[in-house]
PDB file of C-alpha atoms in Angstrom:
ATOM      1  CA  ASP A1210      -5.881  -9.087   5.398  1.00  0.00           C
ATOM      2  CA  GLN A1211      -6.171  -6.057   3.163  1.00  0.00           C
ATOM      3  CA  GLN A1212      -8.662  -3.638   4.712  1.00  0.00           C
ATOM      4  CA  VAL A1213      -8.453  -1.154   1.852  1.00  0.00           C
ATOM      5  CA  LYS A1214      -8.334  -2.314  -1.736  1.00  0.00           C
ATOM      6  CA  GLN A1215      -7.762  -0.602  -5.017  1.00  0.00           C
ATOM      7  CA  ASN A1216      -8.499  -3.342  -7.493  1.00  0.00           C
ATOM      8  CA  SER A1217      -7.189  -1.573 -10.554  1.00  0.00           C
ATOM      9  CA  PRO A1218      -3.396  -1.332 -10.444  1.00  0.00           C
ATOM     10  CA  SER A1219      -3.369   0.923 -13.482  1.00  0.00           C
ATOM     11  CA  LEU A1220      -5.638   3.152 -15.539  1.00  0.00           C
ATOM     12  CA  SER A1221      -5.020   4.902 -18.846  1.00  0.00           C
ATOM     13  CA  VAL A1222      -7.185   7.865 -19.873  1.00  0.00           C
ATOM     14  CA  GLN A1223      -7.099  10.334 -22.717  1.00  0.00           C
ATOM     15  CA  GLU A1224      -6.521  13.986 -21.902  1.00  0.00           C
ATOM     16  CA  GLY A1225      -9.798  15.848 -21.386  1.00  0.00           C
ATOM     17  CA  ARG A1226     -11.743  12.740 -20.449  1.00  0.00           C
ATOM     18  CA  ILE A1227     -12.853  11.679 -16.980  1.00  0.00           C
ATOM     19  CA  SER A1228     -10.637   9.515 -14.776  1.00  0.00           C
ATOM     20  CA  ILE A1229     -12.427   7.360 -12.209  1.00  0.00           C
ATOM     21  CA  LEU A1230     -10.386   5.688  -9.513  1.00  0.00           C
ATOM     22  CA  ASN A1231     -12.049   3.242  -7.152  1.00  0.00           C
ATOM     23  CA  CYS A1232     -11.425   2.059  -3.641  1.00  0.00           C
ATOM     24  CA  ASP A1233     -13.165  -0.499  -1.417  1.00  0.00           C
ATOM     25  CA  TYR A1234     -12.845  -0.919   2.331  1.00  0.00           C
ATOM     26  CA  THR A1235     -14.005  -3.569   4.738  1.00  0.00           C
ATOM     27  CA  ASN A1236     -14.555  -1.883   8.097  1.00  0.00           C
ATOM     28  CA  SER A1237     -17.659   0.241   8.629  1.00  0.00           C
ATOM     29  CA  MET A1238     -15.936   1.944  11.588  1.00  0.00           C
ATOM     30  CA  PHE A1239     -13.776   4.001   9.253  1.00  0.00           C
ATOM     31  CA  ASP A1240     -15.158   7.500   9.270  1.00  0.00           C
ATOM     32  CA  TYR A1241     -12.788   9.596   7.208  1.00  0.00           C
ATOM     33  CA  PHE A1242     -11.550   8.946   3.713  1.00  0.00           C
ATOM     34  CA  LEU A1243      -8.745  10.571   1.776  1.00  0.00           C
ATOM     35  CA  TRP A1244      -7.106  10.529  -1.612  1.00  0.00           C
ATOM     36  CA  TYR A1245      -3.417  11.143  -2.243  1.00  0.00           C
ATOM     37  CA  LYS A1246      -1.345  11.536  -5.349  1.00  0.00           C
ATOM     38  CA  LYS A1247       2.210  10.271  -5.335  1.00  0.00           C
ATOM     39  CA  TYR A1248       5.261  10.541  -7.535  1.00  0.00           C
ATOM     40  CA  PRO A1249       8.217   8.162  -7.120  1.00  0.00           C
ATOM     41  CA  ALA A1250      10.617   9.011  -4.289  1.00  0.00           C
ATOM     42  CA  GLU A1251       8.321  11.765  -3.012  1.00  0.00           C
ATOM     43  CA  GLY A1252       5.810  11.938  -0.200  1.00  0.00           C
ATOM     44  CA  PRO A1253       2.105  11.597  -1.018  1.00  0.00           C
ATOM     45  CA  THR A1254       0.309  14.836  -1.800  1.00  0.00           C
ATOM     46  CA  PHE A1255      -3.078  15.282  -0.180  1.00  0.00           C
ATOM     47  CA  LEU A1256      -5.801  15.814  -2.764  1.00  0.00           C
ATOM     48  CA  ILE A1257      -9.234  15.634  -1.236  1.00  0.00           C
ATOM     49  CA  SER A1258     -11.082  14.028   1.640  1.00  0.00           C
ATOM     50  CA  ILE A1259     -14.586  13.205   2.777  1.00  0.00           C
ATOM     51  CA  SER A1260     -16.116  12.368   6.118  1.00  0.00           C
ATOM     52  CA  SER A1261     -18.619   9.599   6.597  1.00  0.00           C
ATOM     53  CA  ILE A1262     -21.474  12.040   7.113  1.00  0.00           C
ATOM     54  CA  LYS A1263     -21.247  13.132   3.479  1.00  0.00           C
ATOM     55  CA  ASP A1264     -21.554  11.304   0.190  1.00  0.00           C
ATOM     56  CA  LYS A1265     -19.817  13.792  -2.070  1.00  0.00           C
ATOM     57  CA  ASN A1266     -17.083  16.385  -1.841  1.00  0.00           C
ATOM     58  CA  GLU A1267     -15.841  18.495  -4.694  1.00  0.00           C
ATOM     59  CA  ASP A1268     -12.691  20.569  -5.125  1.00  0.00           C
ATOM     60  CA  GLY A1269     -12.032  21.931  -8.573  1.00  0.00           C
ATOM     61  CA  ARG A1270     -11.455  19.085 -10.989  1.00  0.00           C
ATOM     62  CA  PHE A1271     -11.528  16.510  -8.181  1.00  0.00           C
ATOM     63  CA  THR A1272     -14.675  14.962  -6.730  1.00  0.00           C
ATOM     64  CA  VAL A1273     -14.817  12.182  -4.187  1.00  0.00           C
ATOM     65  CA  PHE A1274     -17.920  10.041  -3.804  1.00  0.00           C
ATOM     66  CA  LEU A1275     -18.638   7.846  -0.803  1.00  0.00           C
ATOM     67  CA  ASN A1276     -21.096   4.965  -0.769  1.00  0.00           C
ATOM     68  CA  LYS A1277     -21.176   3.789   2.838  1.00  0.00           C
ATOM     69  CA  SER A1278     -23.562   0.919   2.279  1.00  0.00           C
ATOM     70  CA  ALA A1279     -21.258  -0.514  -0.361  1.00  0.00           C
ATOM     71  CA  LYS A1280     -18.108   0.514   1.541  1.00  0.00           C
ATOM     72  CA  HIS A1281     -16.859   2.092  -1.632  1.00  0.00           C
ATOM     73  CA  LEU A1282     -15.336   5.410  -2.537  1.00  0.00           C
ATOM     74  CA  SER A1283     -14.234   6.830  -5.819  1.00  0.00           C
ATOM     75  CA  LEU A1284     -12.241   9.767  -7.103  1.00  0.00           C
ATOM     76  CA  HIS A1285     -13.317  11.516 -10.269  1.00  0.00           C
ATOM     77  CA  ILE A1286     -10.914  13.772 -12.116  1.00  0.00           C
ATOM     78  CA  VAL A1287     -12.428  15.809 -14.897  1.00  0.00           C
ATOM     79  CA  PRO A1288     -11.057  16.927 -17.220  1.00  0.00           C
ATOM     80  CA  SER A1289      -7.967  14.769 -16.906  1.00  0.00           C
ATOM     81  CA  GLN A1290      -4.637  16.389 -17.700  1.00  0.00           C
ATOM     82  CA  PRO A1291      -1.227  14.858 -18.472  1.00  0.00           C
ATOM     83  CA  GLY A1292       0.073  16.352 -15.221  1.00  0.00           C
ATOM     84  CA  ASP A1293      -2.363  14.127 -13.358  1.00  0.00           C
ATOM     85  CA  SER A1294      -0.269  11.104 -14.289  1.00  0.00           C
ATOM     86  CA  ALA A1295       0.885   9.589 -10.998  1.00  0.00           C
ATOM     87  CA  VAL A1296       0.010   6.873  -8.523  1.00  0.00           C
ATOM     88  CA  TYR A1297      -3.173   7.546  -6.561  1.00  0.00           C
ATOM     89  CA  PHE A1298      -3.753   6.107  -3.121  1.00  0.00           C
ATOM     90  CA  CYS A1299      -6.957   6.050  -1.165  1.00  0.00           C
ATOM     91  CA  ALA A1300      -6.647   6.032   2.613  1.00  0.00           C
ATOM     92  CA  VAL A1301      -9.085   5.532   5.461  1.00  0.00           C
ATOM     93  CA  ARG A1302      -9.057   6.627   9.060  1.00  0.00           C
ATOM     94  CA  SER A1303     -10.978   5.757  12.180  1.00  0.00           C
ATOM     95  CA  TYR A1304     -12.427   8.232  14.620  1.00  0.00           C
ATOM     96  CA  ASN A1305     -10.018   9.854  17.076  1.00  0.00           C
ATOM     97  CA  THR A1306      -6.840   8.691  15.440  1.00  0.00           C
ATOM     98  CA  ASP A1307      -4.573   9.969  12.698  1.00  0.00           C
ATOM     99  CA  LYS A1308      -3.555   6.476  11.652  1.00  0.00           C
ATOM    100  CA  LEU A1309      -4.153   6.037   7.943  1.00  0.00           C
ATOM    101  CA  ILE A1310      -4.621   2.708   6.234  1.00  0.00           C
ATOM    102  CA  PHE A1311      -3.667   2.970   2.599  1.00  0.00           C
ATOM    103  CA  GLY A1312      -4.856   1.111  -0.433  1.00  0.00           C
ATOM    104  CA  THR A1313      -2.370  -0.452  -2.812  1.00  0.00           C
ATOM    105  CA  GLY A1314      -2.509   2.392  -5.286  1.00  0.00           C
ATOM    106  CA  THR A1315      -3.615   2.902  -8.886  1.00  0.00           C
ATOM    107  CA  ARG A1316      -1.204   4.194 -11.470  1.00  0.00           C
ATOM    108  CA  LEU A1317      -2.991   6.744 -13.660  1.00  0.00           C
ATOM    109  CA  GLN A1318      -1.602   7.664 -17.029  1.00  0.00           C
ATOM    110  CA  VAL A1319      -3.182  10.519 -18.939  1.00  0.00           C
ATOM    111  CA  PHE A1320      -2.125  10.612 -22.571  1.00  0.00           C
ATOM    112  CA  PRO A1321      -2.575  13.458 -25.056  1.00  0.00           C
TER     113      PRO A1321
ATOM    114  CA  LYS B 406       3.704  27.942   5.859  1.00  0.00           C
ATOM    115  CA  ALA B 407       6.600  25.619   5.328  1.00  0.00           C
ATOM    116  CA  GLY B 408       5.662  22.013   4.709  1.00  0.00           C
ATOM    117  CA  VAL B 409       6.751  18.924   6.564  1.00  0.00           C
ATOM    118  CA  THR B 410      10.514  18.526   6.434  1.00  0.00           C
ATOM    119  CA  GLN B 411      12.487  15.341   6.878  1.00  0.00           C
ATOM    120  CA  THR B 412      16.183  14.811   7.325  1.00  0.00           C
ATOM    121  CA  PRO B 413      18.227  13.289   5.964  1.00  0.00           C
ATOM    122  CA  ARG B 414      16.714  12.712   2.539  1.00  0.00           C
ATOM    123  CA  TYR B 415      18.952   9.769   1.742  1.00  0.00           C
ATOM    124  CA  LEU B 416      20.834   7.375   3.940  1.00  0.00           C
ATOM    125  CA  ILE B 417      22.913   4.254   3.408  1.00  0.00           C
ATOM    126  CA  LYS B 418      23.587   1.972   6.346  1.00  0.00           C
ATOM    127  CA  THR B 419      24.889  -1.539   6.808  1.00  0.00           C
ATOM    128  CA  ARG B 420      23.161  -4.434   8.506  1.00  0.00           C
ATOM    129  CA  GLY B 421      23.309  -4.328  12.275  1.00  0.00           C
ATOM    130  CA  GLN B 422      23.681  -0.554  12.500  1.00  0.00           C
ATOM    131  CA  GLN B 423      21.070   1.771  13.890  1.00  0.00           C
ATOM    132  CA  VAL B 424      19.579   4.871  12.327  1.00  0.00           C
ATOM    133  CA  THR B 425      17.682   7.949  13.474  1.00  0.00           C
ATOM    134  CA  LEU B 426      15.397   9.888  11.164  1.00  0.00           C
ATOM    135  CA  SER B 427      14.024  13.326  11.898  1.00  0.00           C
ATOM    136  CA  CYS B 428      10.757  15.047  11.048  1.00  0.00           C
ATOM    137  CA  SER B 429       9.631  18.626  11.559  1.00  0.00           C
ATOM    138  CA  PRO B 430       5.865  19.039  11.180  1.00  0.00           C
ATOM    139  CA  ILE B 431       4.011  21.988   9.732  1.00  0.00           C
ATOM    140  CA  SER B 432       3.954  24.836  12.228  1.00  0.00           C
ATOM    141  CA  GLY B 433       1.011  24.443  14.571  1.00  0.00           C
ATOM    142  CA  HIS B 434       0.484  20.755  13.834  1.00  0.00           C
ATOM    143  CA  ARG B 435       0.697  18.654  16.965  1.00  0.00           C
ATOM    144  CA  SER B 436       0.180  15.204  15.507  1.00  0.00           C
ATOM    145  CA  VAL B 437       2.972  13.379  13.705  1.00  0.00           C
ATOM    146  CA  SER B 438       2.719   9.962  12.095  1.00  0.00           C
ATOM    147  CA  TRP B 439       5.339   7.772  10.465  1.00  0.00           C
ATOM    148  CA  TYR B 440       4.899   5.382   7.551  1.00  0.00           C
ATOM    149  CA  GLN B 441       7.097   2.945   5.707  1.00  0.00           C
ATOM    150  CA  GLN B 442       6.760   2.472   1.981  1.00  0.00           C
ATOM    151  CA  THR B 443       8.192  -0.558   0.243  1.00  0.00           C
ATOM    152  CA  PRO B 444       7.404  -1.959  -3.214  1.00  0.00           C
ATOM    153  CA  GLY B 445       6.020  -5.163  -1.741  1.00  0.00           C
ATOM    154  CA  GLN B 446       4.006  -3.858   1.211  1.00  0.00           C
ATOM    155  CA  GLY B 447       2.945  -0.414   0.053  1.00  0.00           C
ATOM    156  CA  LEU B 448       2.430   2.304   2.655  1.00  0.00           C
ATOM    157  CA  GLN B 449       2.393   0.861   6.153  1.00  0.00           C
ATOM    158  CA  PHE B 450       1.663   2.782   9.344  1.00  0.00           C
ATOM    159  CA  LEU B 451       4.458   2.758  11.913  1.00  0.00           C
ATOM    160  CA  PHE B 452       3.310   4.994  14.754  1.00  0.00           C
ATOM    161  CA  GLU B 453       1.513   8.194  15.639  1.00  0.00           C
ATOM    162  CA  TYR B 454       2.436  10.819  18.200  1.00  0.00           C
ATOM    163  CA  PHE B 455       0.355  13.560  19.682  1.00  0.00           C
ATOM    164  CA  SER B 456       1.585  15.972  22.340  1.00  0.00           C
ATOM    165  CA  GLU B 457       4.705  13.856  22.964  1.00  0.00           C
ATOM    166  CA  THR B 458       2.663  10.691  23.544  1.00  0.00           C
ATOM    167  CA  GLN B 459       2.471   7.682  21.285  1.00  0.00           C
ATOM    168  CA  ARG B 460      -1.187   7.402  20.445  1.00  0.00           C
ATOM    169  CA  ASN B 461      -1.102   4.491  18.041  1.00  0.00           C
ATOM    170  CA  LYS B 462       1.353   1.877  16.855  1.00  0.00           C
ATOM    171  CA  GLY B 463       1.479  -0.319  13.784  1.00  0.00           C
ATOM    172  CA  ASN B 464       2.590  -3.917  13.468  1.00  0.00           C
ATOM    173  CA  PHE B 465       6.327  -3.439  13.412  1.00  0.00           C
ATOM    174  CA  PRO B 466       8.940  -5.091  15.634  1.00  0.00           C
ATOM    175  CA  GLY B 467      10.341  -3.352  18.691  1.00  0.00           C
ATOM    176  CA  ARG B 468      13.446  -2.390  16.706  1.00  0.00           C
ATOM    177  CA  PHE B 469      11.334   0.466  15.393  1.00  0.00           C
ATOM    178  CA  SER B 470      10.768   3.217  17.911  1.00  0.00           C
ATOM    179  CA  GLY B 471       9.966   6.876  17.938  1.00  0.00           C
ATOM    180  CA  ARG B 472       9.460   9.910  20.058  1.00  0.00           C
ATOM    181  CA  GLN B 473       8.072  13.408  19.866  1.00  0.00           C
ATOM    182  CA  PHE B 474       9.481  16.518  21.441  1.00  0.00           C
ATOM    183  CA  SER B 475       7.694  19.437  23.046  1.00  0.00           C
ATOM    184  CA  ASN B 476       8.008  21.471  19.832  1.00  0.00           C
ATOM    185  CA  SER B 477       6.204  18.629  17.985  1.00  0.00           C
ATOM    186  CA  ARG B 478       9.321  17.581  16.110  1.00  0.00           C
ATOM    187  CA  SER B 479       9.632  13.824  15.942  1.00  0.00           C
ATOM    188  CA  GLU B 480      12.333  11.232  15.486  1.00  0.00           C
ATOM    189  CA  MET B 481      12.153   7.590  14.643  1.00  0.00           C
ATOM    190  CA  ASN B 482      14.881   5.094  15.350  1.00  0.00           C
ATOM    191  CA  VAL B 483      15.551   1.703  13.856  1.00  0.00           C
ATOM    192  CA  SER B 484      18.059  -0.478  15.648  1.00  0.00           C
ATOM    193  CA  THR B 485      19.871  -3.572  14.376  1.00  0.00           C
ATOM    194  CA  LEU B 486      19.064  -2.782  10.776  1.00  0.00           C
ATOM    195  CA  GLU B 487      18.071  -5.576   8.415  1.00  0.00           C
ATOM    196  CA  LEU B 488      18.131  -5.625   4.627  1.00  0.00           C
ATOM    197  CA  GLY B 489      14.333  -5.612   4.619  1.00  0.00           C
ATOM    198  CA  ASP B 490      14.303  -2.244   6.363  1.00  0.00           C
ATOM    199  CA  SER B 491      15.324  -0.601   3.102  1.00  0.00           C
ATOM    200  CA  ALA B 492      12.401   1.661   2.302  1.00  0.00           C
ATOM    201  CA  LEU B 493      11.109   5.175   1.969  1.00  0.00           C
ATOM    202  CA  TYR B 494      10.185   6.448   5.428  1.00  0.00           C
ATOM    203  CA  LEU B 495       7.518   9.091   5.416  1.00  0.00           C
ATOM    204  CA  CYS B 496       6.444  11.469   8.108  1.00  0.00           C
ATOM    205  CA  ALA B 497       3.092  13.217   8.114  1.00  0.00           C
ATOM    206  CA  SER B 498       1.622  15.935  10.280  1.00  0.00           C
ATOM    207  CA  SER B 499      -2.003  16.866  10.745  1.00  0.00           C
ATOM    208  CA  LEU B 500      -4.162  19.411  12.461  1.00  0.00           C
ATOM    209  CA  GLU B 501      -7.645  18.658  11.212  1.00  0.00           C
ATOM    210  CA  GLY B 502      -8.721  16.631   8.228  1.00  0.00           C
ATOM    211  CA  GLY B 503      -6.000  15.521   5.872  1.00  0.00           C
ATOM    212  CA  GLN B 504      -2.500  14.508   6.765  1.00  0.00           C
ATOM    213  CA  TYR B 505       0.350  16.264   5.000  1.00  0.00           C
ATOM    214  CA  PHE B 506       3.421  14.291   4.136  1.00  0.00           C
ATOM    215  CA  GLY B 507       7.053  15.204   3.980  1.00  0.00           C
ATOM    216  CA  PRO B 508       9.327  14.179   1.093  1.00  0.00           C
ATOM    217  CA  GLY B 509      10.547  11.109   2.934  1.00  0.00           C
ATOM    218  CA  THR B 510      13.907   9.624   3.838  1.00  0.00           C
ATOM    219  CA  ARG B 511      15.179   6.944   1.504  1.00  0.00           C
ATOM    220  CA  LEU B 512      17.014   4.374   3.635  1.00  0.00           C
ATOM    221  CA  THR B 513      19.140   1.742   1.968  1.00  0.00           C
ATOM    222  CA  VAL B 514      20.532  -1.079   4.073  1.00  0.00           C
ATOM    223  CA  THR B 515      23.426  -3.004   2.573  1.00  0.00           C
TER     224      THR B 515
END
């Protein structure tokens, strides 16, 4: 049973526009949420995270929003750049563990 | 600071053999986790070590094992390799907040 879902396997966005990647989870016990960017044959690169006590965290062009009641988080990238093209994974974590449960990933393509 | 390092980067083994992969975490990080990435299953958690103790374990058979040393370096071992063990094996270390991944070891079982 998939506890973390990214329902859009791919997303195509024009350079300069906003990219919105979505993630849904099932367990309300998860208390820490992360986004990673990944290129083929490389390890995931940590982008941004948010704890369950917040509903928004911003870092430069990246903003993560958390809606606990809906068990939904999203990553906004604005403005999108061609270098942002990669696979993006959301991940969740429970209190007092480093175990991450990953979503299935969304392939983002930013075109000029 | 140097990032997470993993050795070797690439490995080819045959069925039935065993393999040991190594991970050196970021200096000062005491927690090390291992993940397996395959096209069909995505990123799956293998196990987590903290201060030389396994703190958490994923749903993998006993052929998969690991350990952590006093300097926080970690190894994982897979015995009696099967074709389905072909994957990218990722190690991650953490201190607080996000986990930081190494480049992975690409294991191919033939």
